[in-house]
Tab-separated table of C-alpha atoms in Angstrom:
chain	number	residue	atom	x	y	z
A	1	MET	CA	104.485	-64.827	-41.904
A	2	ALA	CA	101.303	-62.888	-42.598
A	3	GLN	CA	99.933	-60.623	-39.898
A	4	VAL	CA	96.264	-59.635	-40.102
A	5	LEU	CA	95.586	-56.044	-39.033
A	6	GLU	CA	92.134	-54.638	-38.358
A	7	PHE	CA	91.233	-51.178	-39.676
A	8	LYS	CA	88.411	-49.483	-37.798
A	9	LEU	CA	86.151	-46.620	-38.890
A	10	PRO	CA	88.066	-43.520	-37.777
A	11	ASP	CA	86.641	-40.435	-36.115
A	12	LEU	CA	85.772	-38.207	-39.076
A	13	GLY	CA	85.550	-35.056	-36.963
A	14	GLU	CA	82.825	-32.481	-36.273
A	15	GLY	CA	81.353	-34.671	-33.528
A	16	LEU	CA	80.220	-37.368	-35.968
A	17	THR	CA	79.598	-40.718	-34.295
A	18	GLU	CA	78.526	-42.911	-37.219
A	19	ALA	CA	78.693	-43.272	-40.982
A	20	GLU	CA	76.882	-45.253	-43.650
A	21	ILE	CA	78.780	-47.395	-46.141
A	22	VAL	CA	77.922	-46.038	-49.600
A	23	ARG	CA	80.350	-47.934	-51.813
A	24	TRP	CA	83.227	-50.329	-51.281
A	25	LEU	CA	86.274	-49.397	-53.359
A	26	VAL	CA	88.063	-52.734	-52.801
A	27	GLU	CA	87.097	-56.416	-52.814
A	28	VAL	CA	88.263	-59.246	-50.588
A	29	GLY	CA	91.547	-60.478	-52.043
A	30	ASP	CA	92.549	-57.099	-53.517
A	31	VAL	CA	96.022	-55.783	-52.811
A	32	VAL	CA	95.892	-52.273	-51.329
A	33	ALA	CA	98.626	-49.708	-50.861
A	34	ILE	CA	99.159	-47.605	-47.764
A	35	ASP	CA	96.679	-44.686	-47.607
A	36	GLN	CA	94.664	-46.033	-50.539
A	37	PRO	CA	90.927	-45.185	-50.269
A	38	VAL	CA	89.073	-48.418	-49.514
A	39	VAL	CA	85.480	-47.317	-48.836
A	40	GLU	CA	83.213	-44.355	-49.461
A	41	VAL	CA	81.003	-43.464	-46.502
A	42	GLU	CA	78.259	-40.914	-45.948
A	43	THR	CA	78.117	-39.030	-42.690
A	44	ALA	CA	75.562	-36.527	-41.503
A	45	LYS	CA	77.761	-33.861	-43.076
A	46	ALA	CA	79.275	-35.147	-46.293
A	47	MET	CA	80.520	-38.033	-48.429
A	48	VAL	CA	84.029	-39.121	-47.462
A	49	GLU	CA	86.525	-41.572	-48.965
A	50	VAL	CA	88.312	-43.358	-46.115
A	51	PRO	CA	91.967	-44.347	-46.728
A	52	CYS	CA	93.463	-47.444	-45.130
A	53	PRO	CA	96.710	-46.869	-43.223
A	54	TYR	CA	97.958	-50.405	-43.980
A	55	GLY	CA	99.302	-51.989	-47.138
A	56	GLY	CA	98.592	-55.625	-47.961
A	57	VAL	CA	95.785	-57.950	-49.014
A	58	VAL	CA	92.176	-57.338	-47.969
A	59	THR	CA	91.007	-60.451	-46.128
A	60	ALA	CA	87.590	-59.344	-44.854
A	61	ARG	CA	85.084	-56.501	-45.164
A	62	PHE	CA	82.744	-55.674	-42.300
A	63	GLY	CA	79.346	-54.501	-43.491
A	64	GLU	CA	77.492	-54.293	-46.765
A	65	GLU	CA	76.700	-51.149	-48.724
A	66	GLY	CA	73.935	-49.303	-46.917
A	67	THR	CA	75.058	-50.516	-43.485
A	68	GLU	CA	75.494	-47.846	-40.807
A	69	LEU	CA	78.562	-48.300	-38.594
A	70	PRO	CA	79.581	-46.433	-35.430
A	71	VAL	CA	82.993	-44.818	-35.123
A	72	GLY	CA	85.457	-47.441	-33.935
A	73	ALA	CA	83.670	-50.365	-35.580
A	74	PRO	CA	85.818	-52.643	-37.796
A	75	LEU	CA	85.817	-51.717	-41.494
A	76	LEU	CA	88.126	-54.385	-42.900
A	77	THR	CA	91.142	-56.534	-42.165
A	78	VAL	CA	94.378	-56.499	-44.132
A	79	ALA	CA	96.979	-59.274	-44.270
A	80	VAL	CA	100.384	-57.629	-44.042
A	81	GLY	CA	103.610	-59.528	-44.717
A	82	ALA	CA	104.365	-62.940	-46.269
A	83	PRO	CA	105.250	-66.440	-45.039
A	84	GLU	CA	108.963	-66.749	-44.363
A	85	GLY	CA	111.470	-69.519	-44.856
A	86	SER	CA	110.471	-70.706	-48.341
A	87	SER	CA	113.710	-72.044	-49.873
A	88	GLY	CA	112.352	-71.868	-53.398
A	89	SER	CA	111.179	-68.309	-53.138
A	90	GLY	CA	114.507	-66.830	-54.047
A	91	GLU	CA	114.216	-64.416	-51.099
A	92	ASP	CA	116.803	-64.099	-48.354
A	93	SER	CA	115.065	-64.534	-45.028
A	94	GLY	CA	117.672	-62.350	-43.424
A	95	SER	CA	117.091	-59.416	-45.739
A	96	ALA	CA	115.685	-56.223	-44.301
A	97	PRO	CA	111.888	-56.365	-44.311
A	98	GLU	CA	109.672	-53.553	-45.423
A	99	SER	CA	107.904	-51.466	-42.837
A	100	SER	CA	104.214	-52.229	-42.422
A	101	GLY	CA	103.222	-50.068	-39.517
A	102	GLY	CA	100.937	-47.923	-41.612
A	103	SER	CA	101.414	-44.556	-43.210
A	104	GLY	CA	101.953	-42.692	-39.985
A	105	ASN	CA	99.257	-40.267	-41.072
A	106	VAL	CA	96.820	-39.487	-38.304
A	107	LEU	CA	93.155	-39.225	-39.219
A	108	VAL	CA	90.960	-37.253	-36.854
A	109	GLY	CA	90.780	-39.321	-33.698
A	110	TYR	CA	92.593	-42.269	-35.307
A	111	GLY	CA	96.328	-42.715	-35.147
A	112	THR	CA	98.288	-45.037	-37.401
A	113	GLY	CA	101.537	-44.730	-35.602
A	114	ALA	CA	101.542	-48.219	-34.077
A	115	PRO	CA	104.873	-50.066	-33.871
A	116	ALA	CA	105.942	-51.292	-37.259
A	117	ALA	CA	105.340	-54.948	-38.083
A	118	ARG	CA	107.840	-56.962	-40.100
A	119	ARG	CA	106.553	-57.983	-43.499
A	120	ARG	CA	107.367	-58.623	-47.116
A	121	ARG	CA	105.158	-58.209	-50.132
A	122	ILE	CA	102.405	-60.800	-50.162
A	123	ARG	CA	100.902	-62.464	-53.198
A	124	PRO	CA	97.157	-63.130	-53.132
A	125	ASP	CA	97.718	-66.801	-53.993
A	126	ARG	CA	99.696	-67.232	-50.757
A	127	LEU	CA	96.509	-66.625	-48.793
A	128	ASP	CA	94.674	-69.448	-50.551
A	129	ARG	CA	96.594	-72.104	-48.642
A	130	PRO	CA	94.739	-74.172	-46.031
A	131	VAL	CA	94.818	-73.038	-42.422
A	132	THR	CA	96.966	-75.997	-41.427
A	133	GLU	CA	99.917	-74.586	-43.394
A	134	ALA	CA	100.285	-71.578	-41.103
A	135	PRO	CA	102.116	-71.697	-37.749
A	136	VAL	CA	99.152	-71.936	-35.403
A	137	SER	CA	100.940	-70.428	-32.424
A	138	ALA	CA	101.897	-67.200	-34.205
A	139	ALA	CA	98.828	-66.300	-36.259
A	140	PRO	CA	96.823	-63.456	-34.665
A	141	VAL	CA	93.124	-63.742	-33.894
A	142	VAL	CA	90.814	-61.749	-36.152
A	143	LYS	CA	87.110	-61.068	-35.960
A	144	ALA	CA	84.893	-62.825	-38.458
A	145	PRO	CA	83.357	-60.523	-41.079
A	146	VAL	CA	79.719	-59.526	-41.148
A	147	LEU	CA	79.473	-60.365	-44.839
A	148	GLU	CA	77.852	-63.695	-45.587
A	149	ALA	CA	80.437	-64.604	-48.205
A	150	PRO	CA	82.900	-66.978	-46.538
A	151	VAL	CA	86.351	-65.496	-46.138
A	152	VAL	CA	88.654	-68.459	-46.476
A	153	LYS	CA	91.837	-66.473	-46.852
A	154	VAL	CA	92.288	-65.276	-43.275
A	155	LEU	CA	94.743	-67.368	-41.287
A	156	VAL	CA	93.300	-67.687	-37.785
A	157	ALA	CA	93.999	-69.751	-34.713
A	158	ASP	CA	92.991	-69.672	-31.046
A	159	ALA	CA	93.145	-71.903	-28.025
A	160	SER	CA	89.365	-72.301	-28.201
A	161	VAL	CA	89.725	-74.376	-31.387
A	162	SER	CA	90.621	-77.407	-29.334
A	163	GLU	CA	87.714	-76.935	-26.951
A	164	GLY	CA	85.190	-79.655	-27.899
A	165	PRO	CA	84.340	-80.905	-31.344
A	166	VAL	CA	82.687	-77.665	-32.552
A	167	PRO	CA	84.868	-76.030	-35.264
A	168	VAL	CA	84.718	-72.414	-34.032
A	169	VAL	CA	87.731	-70.124	-33.703
A	170	SER	CA	86.391	-66.736	-32.689
A	171	PRO	CA	85.168	-66.160	-29.115
A	172	LEU	CA	82.907	-63.492	-30.606
A	173	VAL	CA	81.131	-66.156	-32.664
A	174	ARG	CA	80.683	-68.367	-29.599
A	175	ARG	CA	79.311	-65.478	-27.538
A	176	LEU	CA	76.964	-64.409	-30.321
A	177	ALA	CA	75.620	-67.934	-30.629
A	178	ARG	CA	75.226	-68.281	-26.867
A	179	GLN	CA	73.345	-64.964	-26.567
A	180	ASN	CA	70.889	-66.027	-29.250
A	181	ASP	CA	70.453	-69.667	-28.140
A	182	ILE	CA	72.050	-71.054	-31.299
A	183	ASP	CA	73.399	-74.625	-31.040
A	184	LEU	CA	76.724	-74.518	-32.880
A	185	ARG	CA	76.731	-78.305	-33.287
A	186	ARG	CA	73.766	-77.980	-35.622
A	187	LEU	CA	75.506	-75.507	-37.939
A	188	ALA	CA	77.525	-76.369	-41.008
A	189	GLY	CA	80.442	-73.967	-41.239
A	190	SER	CA	81.155	-72.192	-44.510
A	191	GLY	CA	84.809	-71.535	-43.657
A	192	PRO	CA	87.819	-73.695	-44.478
A	193	ASP	CA	87.546	-77.252	-43.108
A	194	GLY	CA	83.999	-76.528	-41.965
A	195	LEU	CA	85.011	-73.581	-39.754
A	196	ILE	CA	81.926	-71.794	-38.385
A	197	LEU	CA	82.093	-68.069	-39.139
A	198	ARG	CA	80.064	-65.194	-37.790
A	199	ALA	CA	78.172	-65.073	-41.083
A	200	ASP	CA	76.942	-68.628	-40.383
A	201	VAL	CA	75.667	-67.619	-36.935
A	202	ASP	CA	74.047	-64.445	-38.309
A	203	ARG	CA	72.295	-66.547	-40.932
A	204	ALA	CA	71.028	-68.953	-38.275
A	205	ILE	CA	69.755	-66.054	-36.159
A	206	ARG	CA	67.854	-64.592	-39.126
A	207	THR	CA	66.363	-67.987	-39.929
A	208	ALA	CA	65.229	-68.450	-36.340
A	209	GLU	CA	63.698	-64.963	-36.256
A	210	GLU	CA	61.881	-65.513	-39.549
A	211	THR	CA	60.540	-68.850	-38.328
A	212	ALA	CA	59.367	-67.303	-35.061
A	213	THR	CA	57.731	-64.398	-36.910
A	214	ALA	CA	55.944	-66.708	-39.323
A	215	THR	CA	54.711	-68.864	-36.438
A	216	THR	CA	53.445	-65.799	-34.569
A	217	ARG	CA	51.641	-64.455	-37.623
A	218	ALA	CA	50.019	-67.802	-38.303
A	219	ALA	CA	48.807	-68.081	-34.703
A	220	ARG	CA	47.536	-64.513	-34.762
A	221	ALA	CA	45.730	-65.045	-38.058
A	222	GLN	CA	44.133	-68.225	-36.731
A	223	ALA	CA	42.987	-66.428	-33.568
A	224	GLN	CA	41.548	-63.488	-35.517
A	225	ALA	CA	39.791	-65.595	-38.158
A	226	PRO	CA	36.447	-65.908	-36.262
A	227	VAL	CA	36.406	-62.177	-35.535
A	228	GLN	CA	37.096	-61.250	-39.155
A	229	ALA	CA	34.284	-63.554	-40.280
A	230	GLN	CA	31.818	-61.615	-38.144
A	231	ALA	CA	32.969	-58.040	-38.983
A	232	PRO	CA	35.617	-57.276	-41.605
A	233	ALA	CA	38.150	-54.731	-40.420
A	234	VAL	CA	40.545	-52.376	-42.166
A	235	ALA	CA	44.036	-53.895	-42.357
A	236	VAL	CA	46.204	-51.704	-40.186
A	237	ALA	CA	49.149	-52.349	-37.912
A	238	ALA	CA	50.075	-50.359	-34.858
A	239	ALA	CA	53.417	-48.672	-35.166
A	240	PRO	CA	55.750	-48.685	-32.156
A	241	ASN	CA	54.829	-45.096	-31.320
A	242	GLY	CA	51.137	-45.887	-31.375
A	243	VAL	CA	50.459	-44.326	-34.776
A	244	ALA	CA	48.378	-46.504	-37.081
A	245	ALA	CA	50.189	-47.420	-40.276
A	246	ALA	CA	49.137	-49.462	-43.285
A	247	VAL	CA	50.533	-52.986	-43.367
A	248	ASP	CA	52.237	-52.313	-46.703
A	249	ALA	CA	53.597	-48.903	-45.621
A	250	GLU	CA	57.202	-48.185	-46.537
A	251	ARG	CA	59.600	-47.412	-43.695
A	252	ILE	CA	62.549	-45.193	-44.558
A	253	PRO	CA	65.362	-44.964	-41.977
A	254	LEU	CA	66.198	-41.457	-40.788
A	255	ARG	CA	69.940	-41.525	-41.224
A	256	GLY	CA	72.722	-39.772	-43.067
A	257	VAL	CA	71.871	-36.265	-44.254
A	258	ARG	CA	68.116	-36.809	-43.802
A	259	GLY	CA	68.643	-37.942	-40.223
A	260	ALA	CA	70.936	-35.003	-39.428
A	261	VAL	CA	68.410	-32.535	-40.868
A	262	ALA	CA	65.607	-34.142	-38.853
A	263	ASP	CA	67.600	-33.939	-35.618
A	264	LYS	CA	68.620	-30.326	-36.155
A	265	LEU	CA	65.145	-29.109	-37.117
A	266	SER	CA	63.558	-30.959	-34.194
A	267	ARG	CA	66.064	-29.448	-31.807
A	268	SER	CA	65.450	-25.996	-33.254
A	269	ARG	CA	61.692	-26.305	-32.773
A	270	THR	CA	62.185	-27.656	-29.246
A	271	GLU	CA	64.743	-25.141	-27.953
A	272	ILE	CA	64.189	-21.919	-29.889
A	273	PRO	CA	61.141	-19.681	-29.279
A	274	ASP	CA	61.023	-18.382	-32.835
A	275	ALA	CA	58.851	-15.758	-34.447
A	276	THR	CA	58.471	-14.672	-38.068
A	277	CYS	CA	57.830	-11.331	-39.710
A	278	TRP	CA	57.631	-10.640	-43.427
A	279	VAL	CA	57.300	-7.842	-45.950
A	280	ASP	CA	56.788	-7.430	-49.706
A	281	ALA	CA	59.458	-5.424	-51.507
A	282	ASP	CA	59.759	-3.922	-54.989
A	283	ALA	CA	62.890	-5.559	-56.423
A	284	THR	CA	62.704	-3.797	-59.803
A	285	GLU	CA	65.658	-1.502	-59.077
A	286	LEU	CA	67.750	-4.362	-57.689
A	287	MET	CA	67.175	-6.390	-60.844
A	288	ALA	CA	68.108	-3.376	-62.964
A	289	VAL	CA	71.323	-2.851	-61.008
A	290	ARG	CA	72.246	-6.527	-61.420
A	291	ALA	CA	71.598	-6.352	-65.164
A	292	ALA	CA	73.842	-3.276	-65.405
A	293	MET	CA	76.618	-4.999	-63.461
A	294	ASN	CA	76.550	-8.067	-65.682
A	295	ALA	CA	76.369	-6.007	-68.879
A	296	ALA	CA	79.445	-3.938	-68.032
A	297	THR	CA	82.358	-4.188	-70.459
A	298	GLY	CA	85.948	-3.032	-70.491
A	299	PRO	CA	87.862	-2.432	-67.254
A	300	SER	CA	84.675	-2.504	-65.163
A	301	ALA	CA	83.641	-5.942	-66.457
A	302	GLY	CA	83.799	-8.938	-64.156
A	303	PRO	CA	82.172	-12.257	-63.325
A	304	LYS	CA	78.392	-12.419	-63.423
A	305	VAL	CA	76.749	-11.491	-60.127
A	306	SER	CA	73.734	-13.531	-58.996
A	307	VAL	CA	70.687	-12.245	-57.169
A	308	LEU	CA	71.613	-14.489	-54.243
A	309	ALA	CA	75.046	-12.855	-54.017
A	310	LEU	CA	73.465	-9.380	-53.883
A	311	LEU	CA	71.010	-10.506	-51.190
A	312	ALA	CA	73.888	-12.043	-49.234
A	313	ARG	CA	75.783	-8.750	-49.372
A	314	ILE	CA	72.659	-6.940	-48.191
A	315	CYS	CA	72.425	-9.384	-45.278
A	316	THR	CA	75.984	-8.706	-44.134
A	317	ALA	CA	75.291	-4.970	-44.206
A	318	ALA	CA	72.084	-5.465	-42.229
A	319	LEU	CA	73.839	-7.639	-39.639
A	320	ALA	CA	76.432	-4.901	-39.136
A	321	ARG	CA	73.534	-2.605	-38.169
A	322	PHE	CA	71.686	-5.224	-36.130
A	323	PRO	CA	74.370	-7.485	-34.593
A	324	GLU	CA	71.829	-9.004	-32.181
A	325	LEU	CA	70.777	-11.352	-34.989
A	326	ASN	CA	74.334	-12.586	-35.546
A	327	SER	CA	74.470	-14.429	-32.258
A	328	THR	CA	73.673	-17.664	-30.466
A	329	VAL	CA	72.340	-18.612	-27.040
A	330	ASP	CA	74.402	-20.561	-24.508
A	331	THR	CA	71.583	-22.283	-22.631
A	332	GLU	CA	73.822	-23.763	-19.943
A	333	ALA	CA	75.413	-20.430	-19.071
A	334	ARG	CA	72.165	-18.530	-19.798
A	335	GLU	CA	74.073	-16.074	-21.962
A	336	ILE	CA	73.641	-14.556	-25.398
A	337	VAL	CA	76.886	-14.935	-27.351
A	338	ARG	CA	77.184	-12.148	-29.900
A	339	LEU	CA	79.540	-13.152	-32.723
A	340	SER	CA	82.007	-10.765	-34.303
A	341	GLY	CA	82.248	-12.318	-37.769
A	342	VAL	CA	79.506	-13.302	-40.198
A	343	HIS	CA	79.747	-16.833	-41.580
A	344	LEU	CA	76.821	-16.879	-43.960
A	345	GLY	CA	75.077	-20.171	-44.666
A	346	PHE	CA	72.828	-20.635	-47.668
A	347	ALA	CA	70.339	-23.445	-48.142
A	348	ALA	CA	71.017	-25.728	-51.113
A	349	GLN	CA	68.825	-28.611	-52.231
A	350	THR	CA	70.790	-31.593	-53.560
A	351	GLU	CA	70.056	-35.201	-54.488
A	352	ARG	CA	71.243	-36.175	-51.008
A	353	GLY	CA	68.861	-33.723	-49.363
A	354	LEU	CA	69.041	-30.232	-47.915
A	355	VAL	CA	72.505	-28.948	-47.045
A	356	VAL	CA	73.686	-25.544	-45.813
A	357	PRO	CA	77.192	-24.669	-47.053
A	358	VAL	CA	78.857	-21.778	-45.247
A	359	VAL	CA	80.591	-18.752	-46.788
A	360	ARG	CA	83.350	-17.924	-44.323
A	361	ASP	CA	83.971	-14.288	-43.353
A	362	ALA	CA	81.144	-13.030	-45.530
A	363	HIS	CA	81.288	-9.667	-43.730
A	364	ALA	CA	84.723	-9.056	-45.282
A	365	ARG	CA	83.657	-9.915	-48.850
A	366	ASN	CA	82.007	-7.902	-51.603
A	367	ALA	CA	79.137	-9.165	-53.760
A	368	GLU	CA	81.501	-10.536	-56.409
A	369	SER	CA	83.571	-12.503	-53.884
A	370	ILE	CA	80.479	-13.841	-52.142
A	371	GLY	CA	79.011	-14.884	-55.496
A	372	ALA	CA	82.166	-16.758	-56.488
A	373	GLU	CA	82.241	-18.623	-53.179
A	374	ILE	CA	78.544	-19.490	-53.399
A	375	ALA	CA	79.091	-20.891	-56.892
A	376	ARG	CA	82.068	-22.963	-55.742
A	377	LEU	CA	80.266	-24.388	-52.721
A	378	THR	CA	77.122	-25.080	-54.744
A	379	GLU	CA	79.107	-27.182	-57.214
A	380	LEU	CA	80.698	-29.138	-54.365
A	381	ALA	CA	77.238	-29.683	-52.863
A	382	ARG	CA	75.877	-30.896	-56.193
A	383	THR	CA	78.639	-33.496	-56.514
A	384	GLY	CA	78.479	-34.498	-52.840
A	385	LYS	CA	82.052	-33.403	-52.132
A	386	LEU	CA	81.466	-30.855	-49.376
A	387	SER	CA	83.629	-31.459	-46.328
A	388	PRO	CA	82.153	-31.349	-42.815
A	389	ALA	CA	84.024	-28.094	-42.158
A	390	GLN	CA	82.244	-26.447	-45.114
A	391	LEU	CA	78.845	-27.372	-43.658
A	392	THR	CA	79.303	-26.138	-40.098
A	393	GLY	CA	80.064	-22.952	-38.214
A	394	GLY	CA	77.427	-20.703	-39.786
A	395	THR	CA	76.136	-17.688	-37.837
A	396	PHE	CA	73.222	-16.632	-40.110
A	397	THR	CA	71.418	-18.390	-42.955
A	398	LEU	CA	69.960	-17.105	-46.227
A	399	ASN	CA	67.235	-19.334	-47.676
A	400	ASN	CA	66.182	-18.683	-51.278
A	401	TYR	CA	63.060	-20.834	-51.548
A	402	GLY	CA	61.927	-18.747	-54.515
A	403	VAL	CA	63.768	-21.203	-56.757
A	404	PHE	CA	60.932	-23.647	-56.024
A	405	GLY	CA	58.378	-21.211	-57.411
A	406	VAL	CA	56.826	-20.220	-54.081
A	407	ASP	CA	56.197	-16.745	-52.705
A	408	GLY	CA	56.605	-17.112	-48.966
A	409	SER	CA	57.535	-19.401	-46.111
A	410	THR	CA	58.201	-19.426	-42.373
A	411	PRO	CA	61.614	-21.119	-42.292
A	412	ILE	CA	62.939	-23.037	-39.285
A	413	ILE	CA	66.079	-21.538	-37.784
A	414	ASN	CA	69.286	-23.453	-38.425
A	415	HIS	CA	70.236	-24.322	-34.832
A	416	PRO	CA	72.241	-22.892	-33.025
A	417	GLU	CA	71.927	-19.707	-35.082
A	418	ALA	CA	69.508	-16.940	-34.108
A	419	ALA	CA	67.888	-15.971	-37.415
A	420	MET	CA	67.220	-16.887	-41.029
A	421	LEU	CA	66.157	-14.696	-43.923
A	422	GLY	CA	63.815	-16.308	-46.443
A	423	VAL	CA	63.410	-15.018	-50.007
A	424	GLY	CA	60.480	-15.895	-52.245
A	425	ARG	CA	60.258	-15.764	-56.021
A	426	ILE	CA	60.615	-12.441	-57.815
A	427	MET	CA	57.695	-11.991	-60.189
A	428	PRO	CA	55.686	-9.233	-61.913
A	429	LYS	CA	52.829	-7.919	-59.767
A	430	PRO	CA	50.639	-4.830	-59.644
A	431	TRP	CA	52.364	-2.240	-57.437
A	432	VAL	CA	51.802	1.404	-56.601
A	433	HIS	CA	54.933	3.185	-57.783
A	434	GLN	CA	55.318	6.947	-57.487
A	435	GLY	CA	51.591	7.308	-56.935
A	436	GLU	CA	50.561	5.258	-59.950
A	437	LEU	CA	49.632	1.632	-60.449
A	438	ALA	CA	52.381	-0.203	-62.323
A	439	VAL	CA	53.690	-3.695	-62.933
A	440	ARG	CA	56.816	-4.178	-60.828
A	441	GLN	CA	59.140	-7.044	-59.876
A	442	VAL	CA	57.951	-7.934	-56.358
A	443	VAL	CA	59.512	-10.298	-53.815
A	444	GLN	CA	58.384	-11.425	-50.374
A	445	LEU	CA	61.003	-11.419	-47.626
A	446	SER	CA	60.532	-13.254	-44.317
A	447	LEU	CA	62.710	-13.218	-41.217
A	448	THR	CA	62.463	-15.956	-38.601
A	449	PHE	CA	64.349	-15.022	-35.445
A	450	ASP	CA	65.052	-16.294	-31.940
A	451	HIS	CA	62.969	-14.137	-29.621
A	452	ARG	CA	65.503	-14.671	-26.843
A	453	VAL	CA	68.184	-12.607	-28.573
A	454	CYS	CA	66.038	-9.615	-29.489
A	455	ASP	CA	62.558	-8.132	-29.519
A	456	GLY	CA	60.312	-7.512	-32.482
A	457	GLY	CA	61.620	-3.979	-32.942
A	458	THR	CA	65.120	-5.222	-33.757
A	459	ALA	CA	63.850	-7.950	-36.073
A	460	GLY	CA	61.524	-5.507	-37.814
A	461	GLY	CA	64.334	-2.985	-38.210
A	462	PHE	CA	66.590	-5.625	-39.776
A	463	LEU	CA	63.939	-6.749	-42.231
A	464	ARG	CA	62.980	-3.177	-43.137
A	465	TYR	CA	66.616	-2.317	-43.864
A	466	VAL	CA	66.927	-5.390	-46.122
A	467	ALA	CA	63.733	-4.376	-47.957
A	468	ASP	CA	64.997	-0.796	-48.361
A	469	CYS	CA	68.235	-2.075	-49.913
A	470	VAL	CA	66.235	-4.288	-52.275
A	471	GLU	CA	64.018	-1.405	-53.335
A	472	GLN	CA	66.805	1.200	-53.410
A	473	PRO	CA	70.194	-0.457	-53.876
A	474	ALA	CA	71.840	2.959	-53.529
A	475	VAL	CA	71.227	2.619	-49.770
A	476	LEU	CA	74.087	0.114	-49.725
A	477	LEU	CA	76.536	2.802	-50.886
A	478	ARG	CA	76.588	4.168	-47.347
A	479	THR	CA	78.239	0.999	-46.076
A	480	LEU	CA	80.667	0.406	-48.972
């Protein structure tokens, strides 16, 4: 017989507690194989395709695209196995069944190693039979799906079916109706034989809420009509936090990447006493050196080196001289944790929002290696394929906001790091060079740092060293 197994949203790692459904990869009634991706979700870190550890027929999907689910919430149910004992099927009921206990692969925080269930291959048409054809005593109880489309293919049974004349199977549906004062006897079920599903109760709840809201608005409008006749007022509505908002204002949920960025920046502003210093630097020599590198031919030729890669290499050299800025603060222990390796994050703007991929062990890389890794991570960010591990663990961040055509900024530190270097656009400006006024390629550099890990002298020394390397790239030769 068919056994219905429930697949829940697994723990995707990195402390993530929820995910948003971006796109379903299967429909109800589809046959899925073990470890086949069934849904694409977006977490605060990345887009992830979630594989199902069971093979069989999808009988229900929990949640529509755009719905945010917590870890452990049901994603879908899969019917595994086939009805036994059909004499005309040509199958020997005593033959060895296939294993259906899942792939055995263990996702982070989610094991699939449950005891194997006996099953055979199931045809989708087998699930179209009425509920009365299944052995009532053996069919497992499944939760009704959130989707409004009736799922008539799930074989369900429960002792509560015989309780009274109301055709409800799931205790969850009964509890949901009871909590929201919904009279089940007034509902027409959309399931097989008039079975009342959770979707029917959800629909009744929404209808009741809409009716109550409309009634409240009508009463309020009637009460305010005399006042509005005397003195017209501007149409505003008080937001929950007390901030006035226009009635037709759009509300955008802070979730996914945008929500994660908001939480991290708010925490940074709340916890970190930051300060910013900045300096203008003549980048003419740096641009000349880069042009020479990229124009090299023969044995000395290599991949093109970007300005960002050169600045990243300068940062690693500066952090070797000023390790105070490659640290974090343990607030509970009241300790400064100075980190030995440099994992360099760089800000990247994508269609999904701002992300900060991390170049691992940047202190052990040269400019060419750093540039290649930045290019690889940037492409993954552009396509939304960065993994959570590639977006976490940074110790210092480089922010090139010059790509937006601006000169300067006071960036917010990427918590729990201790500093961030900001780089503005490089553009021709009047500059005194060797005692004469000349047009030079000038860039503004800004350093925002956690004042708990160092004083202004250290931060100023770091920024001055970076500026010296920009103006005289030969300074870097001492550390190569």
